[in-house]
Tab-separated table of C-alpha atoms in Angstrom:
chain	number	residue	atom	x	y	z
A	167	UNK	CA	0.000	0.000	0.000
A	168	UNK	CA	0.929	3.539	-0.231
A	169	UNK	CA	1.157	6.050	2.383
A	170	UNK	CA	-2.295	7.460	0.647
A	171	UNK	CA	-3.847	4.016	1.157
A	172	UNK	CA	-2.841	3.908	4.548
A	173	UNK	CA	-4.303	7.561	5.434
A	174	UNK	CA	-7.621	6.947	4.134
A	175	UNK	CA	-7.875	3.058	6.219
A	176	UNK	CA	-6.920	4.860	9.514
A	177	UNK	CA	-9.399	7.749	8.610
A	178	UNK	CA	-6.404	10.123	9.244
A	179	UNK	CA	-4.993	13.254	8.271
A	180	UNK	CA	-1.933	14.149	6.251
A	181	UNK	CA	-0.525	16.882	8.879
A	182	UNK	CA	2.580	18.013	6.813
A	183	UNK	CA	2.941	20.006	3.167
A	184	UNK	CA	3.842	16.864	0.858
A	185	UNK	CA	0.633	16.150	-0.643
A	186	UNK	CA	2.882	14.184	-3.830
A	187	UNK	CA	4.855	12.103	-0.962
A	188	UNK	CA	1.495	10.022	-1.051
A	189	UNK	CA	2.400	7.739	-3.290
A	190	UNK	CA	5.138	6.400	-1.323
A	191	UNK	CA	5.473	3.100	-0.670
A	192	UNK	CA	4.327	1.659	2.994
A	193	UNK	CA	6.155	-1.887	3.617
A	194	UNK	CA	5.299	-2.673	7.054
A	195	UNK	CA	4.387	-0.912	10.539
A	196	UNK	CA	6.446	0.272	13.414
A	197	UNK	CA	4.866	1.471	16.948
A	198	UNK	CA	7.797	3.056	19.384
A	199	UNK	CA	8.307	5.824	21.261
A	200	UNK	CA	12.038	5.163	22.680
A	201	UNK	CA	14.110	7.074	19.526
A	202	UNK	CA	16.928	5.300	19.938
A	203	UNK	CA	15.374	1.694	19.592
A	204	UNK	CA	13.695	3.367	16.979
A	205	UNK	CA	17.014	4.041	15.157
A	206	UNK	CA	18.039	0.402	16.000
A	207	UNK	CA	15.273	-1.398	14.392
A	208	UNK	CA	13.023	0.452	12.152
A	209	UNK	CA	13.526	-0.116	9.083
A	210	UNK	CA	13.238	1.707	5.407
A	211	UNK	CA	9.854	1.895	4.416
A	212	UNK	CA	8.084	1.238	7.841
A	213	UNK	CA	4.758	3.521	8.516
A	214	UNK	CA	6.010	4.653	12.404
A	215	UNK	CA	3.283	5.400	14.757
A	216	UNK	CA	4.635	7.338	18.109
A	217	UNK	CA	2.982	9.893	20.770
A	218	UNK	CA	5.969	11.813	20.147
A	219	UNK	CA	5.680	14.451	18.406
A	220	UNK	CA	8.722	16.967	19.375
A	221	UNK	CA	11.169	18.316	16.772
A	222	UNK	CA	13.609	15.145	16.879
A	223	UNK	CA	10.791	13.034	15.292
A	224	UNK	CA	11.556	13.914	11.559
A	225	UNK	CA	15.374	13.930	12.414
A	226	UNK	CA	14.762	10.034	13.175
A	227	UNK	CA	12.264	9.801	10.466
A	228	UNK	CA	15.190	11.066	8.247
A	229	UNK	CA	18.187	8.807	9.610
A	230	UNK	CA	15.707	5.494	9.204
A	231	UNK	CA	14.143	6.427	6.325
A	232	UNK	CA	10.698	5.332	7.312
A	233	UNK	CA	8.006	6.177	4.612
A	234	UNK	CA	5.821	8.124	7.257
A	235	UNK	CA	5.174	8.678	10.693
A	236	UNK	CA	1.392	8.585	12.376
A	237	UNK	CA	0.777	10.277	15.274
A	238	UNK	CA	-2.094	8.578	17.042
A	239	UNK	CA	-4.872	9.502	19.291
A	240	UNK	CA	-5.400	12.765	18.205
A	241	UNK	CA	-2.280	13.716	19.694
A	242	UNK	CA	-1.700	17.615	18.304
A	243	UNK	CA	1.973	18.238	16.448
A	244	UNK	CA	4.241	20.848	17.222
A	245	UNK	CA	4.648	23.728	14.811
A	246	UNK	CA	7.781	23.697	14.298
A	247	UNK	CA	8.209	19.590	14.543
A	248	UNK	CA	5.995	20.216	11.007
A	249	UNK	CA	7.997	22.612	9.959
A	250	UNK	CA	10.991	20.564	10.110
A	251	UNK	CA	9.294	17.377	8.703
A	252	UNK	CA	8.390	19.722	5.282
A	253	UNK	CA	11.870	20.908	5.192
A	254	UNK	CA	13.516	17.333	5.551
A	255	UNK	CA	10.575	15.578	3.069
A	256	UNK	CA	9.220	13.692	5.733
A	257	UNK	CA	5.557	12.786	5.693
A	258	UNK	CA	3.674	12.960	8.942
A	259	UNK	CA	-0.274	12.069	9.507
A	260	UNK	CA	-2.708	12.334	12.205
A	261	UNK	CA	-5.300	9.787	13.164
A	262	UNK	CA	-8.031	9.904	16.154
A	263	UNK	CA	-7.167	5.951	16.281
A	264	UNK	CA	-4.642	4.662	19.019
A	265	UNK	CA	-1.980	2.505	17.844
A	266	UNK	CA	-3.856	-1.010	18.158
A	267	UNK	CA	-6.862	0.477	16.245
A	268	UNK	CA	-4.219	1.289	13.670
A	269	UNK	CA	-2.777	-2.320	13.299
A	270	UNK	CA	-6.219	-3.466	13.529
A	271	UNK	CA	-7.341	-1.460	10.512
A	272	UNK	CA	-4.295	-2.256	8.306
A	273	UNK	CA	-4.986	-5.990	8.931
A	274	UNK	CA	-8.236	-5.877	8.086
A	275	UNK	CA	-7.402	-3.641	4.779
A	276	UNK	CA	-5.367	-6.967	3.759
A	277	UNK	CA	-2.892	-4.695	1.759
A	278	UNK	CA	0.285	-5.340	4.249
B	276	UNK	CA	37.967	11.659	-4.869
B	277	UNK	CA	39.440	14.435	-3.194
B	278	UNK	CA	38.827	14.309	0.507
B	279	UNK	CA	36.091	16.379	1.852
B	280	UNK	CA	36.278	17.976	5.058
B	281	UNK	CA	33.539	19.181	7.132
B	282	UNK	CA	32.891	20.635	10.773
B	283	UNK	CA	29.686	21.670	12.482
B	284	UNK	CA	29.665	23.015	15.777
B	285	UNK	CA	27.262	21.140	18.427
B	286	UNK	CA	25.152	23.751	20.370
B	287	UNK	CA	24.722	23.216	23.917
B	288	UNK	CA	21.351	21.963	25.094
B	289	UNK	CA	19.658	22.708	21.850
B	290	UNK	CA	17.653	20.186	20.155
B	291	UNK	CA	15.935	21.898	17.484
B	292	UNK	CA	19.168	22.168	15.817
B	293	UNK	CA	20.768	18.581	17.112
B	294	UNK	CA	20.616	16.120	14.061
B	295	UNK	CA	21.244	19.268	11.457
B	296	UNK	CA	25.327	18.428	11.145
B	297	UNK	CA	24.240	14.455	10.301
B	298	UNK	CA	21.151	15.392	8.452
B	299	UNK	CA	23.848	17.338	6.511
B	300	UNK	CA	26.504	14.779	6.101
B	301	UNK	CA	23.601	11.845	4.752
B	302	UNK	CA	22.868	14.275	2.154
B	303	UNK	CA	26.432	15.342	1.242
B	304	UNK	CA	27.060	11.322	1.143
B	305	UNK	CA	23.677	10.776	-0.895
B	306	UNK	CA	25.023	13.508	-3.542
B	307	UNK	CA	28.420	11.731	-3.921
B	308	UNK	CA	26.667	8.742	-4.609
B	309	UNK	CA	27.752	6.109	-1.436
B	310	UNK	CA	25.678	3.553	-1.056
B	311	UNK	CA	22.255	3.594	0.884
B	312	UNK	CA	23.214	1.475	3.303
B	313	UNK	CA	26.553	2.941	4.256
B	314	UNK	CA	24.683	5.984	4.357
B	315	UNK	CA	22.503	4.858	7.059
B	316	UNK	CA	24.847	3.480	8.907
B	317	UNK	CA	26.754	6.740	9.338
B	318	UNK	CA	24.212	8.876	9.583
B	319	UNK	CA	22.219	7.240	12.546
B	320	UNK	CA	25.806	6.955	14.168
B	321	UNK	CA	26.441	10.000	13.912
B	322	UNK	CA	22.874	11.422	14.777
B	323	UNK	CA	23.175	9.349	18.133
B	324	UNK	CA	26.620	11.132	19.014
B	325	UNK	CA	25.474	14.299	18.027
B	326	UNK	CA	22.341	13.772	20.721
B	327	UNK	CA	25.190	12.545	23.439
B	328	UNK	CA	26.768	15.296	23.468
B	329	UNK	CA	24.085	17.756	23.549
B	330	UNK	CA	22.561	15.745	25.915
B	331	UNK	CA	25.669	15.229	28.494
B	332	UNK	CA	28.564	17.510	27.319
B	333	UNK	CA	26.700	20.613	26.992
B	334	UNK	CA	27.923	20.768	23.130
B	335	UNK	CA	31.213	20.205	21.333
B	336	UNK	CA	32.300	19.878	17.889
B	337	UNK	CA	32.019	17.260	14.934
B	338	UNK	CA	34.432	16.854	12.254
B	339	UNK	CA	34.025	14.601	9.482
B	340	UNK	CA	36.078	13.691	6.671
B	341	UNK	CA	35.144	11.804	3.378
B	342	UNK	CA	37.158	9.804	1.274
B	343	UNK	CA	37.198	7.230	-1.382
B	344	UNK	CA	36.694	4.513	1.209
B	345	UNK	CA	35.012	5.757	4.316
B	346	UNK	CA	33.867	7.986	6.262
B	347	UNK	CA	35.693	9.185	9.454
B	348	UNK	CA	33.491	10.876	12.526
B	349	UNK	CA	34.839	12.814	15.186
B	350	UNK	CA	32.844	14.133	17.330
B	351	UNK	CA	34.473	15.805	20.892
B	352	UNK	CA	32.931	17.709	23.573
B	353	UNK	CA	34.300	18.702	27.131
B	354	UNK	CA	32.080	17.839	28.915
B	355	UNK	CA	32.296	15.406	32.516
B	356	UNK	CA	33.610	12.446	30.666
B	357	UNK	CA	32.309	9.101	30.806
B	358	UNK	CA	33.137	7.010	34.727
B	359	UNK	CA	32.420	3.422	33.619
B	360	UNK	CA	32.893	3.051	29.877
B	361	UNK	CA	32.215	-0.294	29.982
B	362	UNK	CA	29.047	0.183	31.941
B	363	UNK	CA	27.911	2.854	29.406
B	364	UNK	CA	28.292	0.550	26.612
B	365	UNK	CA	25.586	-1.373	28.079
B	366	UNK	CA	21.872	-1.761	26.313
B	367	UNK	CA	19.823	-0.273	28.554
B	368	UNK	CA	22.135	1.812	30.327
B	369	UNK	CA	21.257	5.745	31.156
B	370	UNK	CA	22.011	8.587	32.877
B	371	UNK	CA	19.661	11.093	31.099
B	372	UNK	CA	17.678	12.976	33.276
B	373	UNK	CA	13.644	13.120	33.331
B	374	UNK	CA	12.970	15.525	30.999
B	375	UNK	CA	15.452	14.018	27.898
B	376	UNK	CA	13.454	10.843	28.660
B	377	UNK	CA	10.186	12.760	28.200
B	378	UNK	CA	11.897	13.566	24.779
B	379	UNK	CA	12.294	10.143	23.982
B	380	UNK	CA	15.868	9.676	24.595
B	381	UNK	CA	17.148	8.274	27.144
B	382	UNK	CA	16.304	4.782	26.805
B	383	UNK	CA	20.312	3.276	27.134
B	384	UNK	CA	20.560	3.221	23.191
B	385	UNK	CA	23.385	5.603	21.946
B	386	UNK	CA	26.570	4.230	22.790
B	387	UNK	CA	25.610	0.648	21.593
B	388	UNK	CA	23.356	1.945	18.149
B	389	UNK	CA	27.068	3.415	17.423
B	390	UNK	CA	28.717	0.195	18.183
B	391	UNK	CA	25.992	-1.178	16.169
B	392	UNK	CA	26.465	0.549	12.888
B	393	UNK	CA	29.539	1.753	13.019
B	394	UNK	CA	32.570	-0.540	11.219
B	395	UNK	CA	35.021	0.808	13.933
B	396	UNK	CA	34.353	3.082	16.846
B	397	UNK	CA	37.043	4.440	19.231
B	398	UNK	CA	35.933	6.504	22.221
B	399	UNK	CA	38.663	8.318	24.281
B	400	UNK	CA	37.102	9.734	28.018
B	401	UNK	CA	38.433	10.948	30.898
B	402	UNK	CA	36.387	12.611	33.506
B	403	UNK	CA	36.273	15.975	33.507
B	404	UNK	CA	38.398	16.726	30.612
B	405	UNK	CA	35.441	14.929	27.742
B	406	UNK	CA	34.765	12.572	25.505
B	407	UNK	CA	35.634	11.863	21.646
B	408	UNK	CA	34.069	9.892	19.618
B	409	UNK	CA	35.254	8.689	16.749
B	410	UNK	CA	33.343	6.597	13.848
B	411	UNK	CA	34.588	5.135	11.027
B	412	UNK	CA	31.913	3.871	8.333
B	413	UNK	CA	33.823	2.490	5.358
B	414	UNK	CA	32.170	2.113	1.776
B	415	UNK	CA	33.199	-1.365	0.694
């Protein structure tokens, strides 16, 4: 699926600029909110779903080269954690859904 | 190649702009054509000394060098030096106060995702004099 797919299943919002990014291509999903396990086992092409939402998010969005991250729960972003996301090309959405709702979604979608 | 040369200066308790110097190196690597994977490697290396040292050292400096083969990563503070190196190394491991854990950090990770991905790493500390880090990522 693509991250456009994925968006529309989780009835969420695309919270950053890159409306073309939503094409890219989702391989699998990744729910952790430590950054540096983060960096130790997500992997390229992972949709990442953390509460976090401060400024370092897109930095480790950038070094694993996820293809989005999903902020759950409503959870509201940080202006300049968006900011930094559009500059670096990294796609972050918004969901009311908490992270098993998520999983539950895509699993039922059947296109992961 | 020619070697390239690059330093960035690590601000002191400032996150916004931790992550800019390695952000900067993975593209400077990406232009030059290095593999993804080497690229990764470095980068999230680099990203997690970066964090150390804003996190413990109060800032210091990171100089990187490019070449043909590799990529070299120095990255010094002077900040209180590390007591127990060996202890540090440890997954799991932390000293970071509340509020870095609030951040997300903090979780024991930094000292062993650079062991991880780096192809050598060399870390010189003595308490209260600092810490340098040095990681080497080569291309082949």
């Amino acid at each position: 699926m693509n991250v456009g797919d994925l968006i529309k299943i989780i009835s969420g919002e695309l919270l950053t600029d890159n409306i073309s990014a939503l094409e890219t291509q989702v391989d699998n999903l990744y729910i952790c909110d430590l950054l540096s396990w983060v960096m130790s086992h997500a992997q390229k092409g992972d949709a990442w779903i953390t509460v976090l939402t401060n400024v370092n998010v897109p930095a480790v969005a950038l070094m694993t080269e996820v293809a989005c991250v999903i902020i759950p729960e409503g959870i509201k972003v940080e202006q300049l954690t968006l900011k930094r996301a559009n500059e670096n090309g990294i796609i972050i959405a918004g969901t009311a859904l908490n992270s098993f709702e998520i999983s539950r979604k895509i699993i039922q979608s059947e296109l992961l | 190649m020619s070697t390239v040369r690059l330093s960035y200066p690590i601000p002191s308790n400032d996150f916004i702009a931790a992550g800019e110097a390695s952000s900067n190196v993975k593209k400077i690597l990406s232009q030059i054509g290095i593999p993804a994977e080497k690229i990764k490697k470095a980068a999230i290396a680099m990203y997690e000394a970066e964090i150390n040292a804003v996190i413990h050292a109060g800032g210091g400096v990171a100089d990187v060098e490019i070449t043909a083969g590799r990529v070299v990563i120095n990255i010094a503070d002077n900040g209180p030096g590390i007591p127990d190196l060996e202890l540090a190394m440890t997954e799991g491991w932390s000293t970071a106060p509340d509020n870095i854990r609030e951040m997300g950090f903090g979780a024991g990770m930094g000292l062993p995702n650079m062991k991880k991905y780096a192809d050598r790493l060399q870390i010189k500390t003595q308490v209260g004099v600092g810490t340098t880090v040095t990681i080497t990522v080569n291309f082949a």
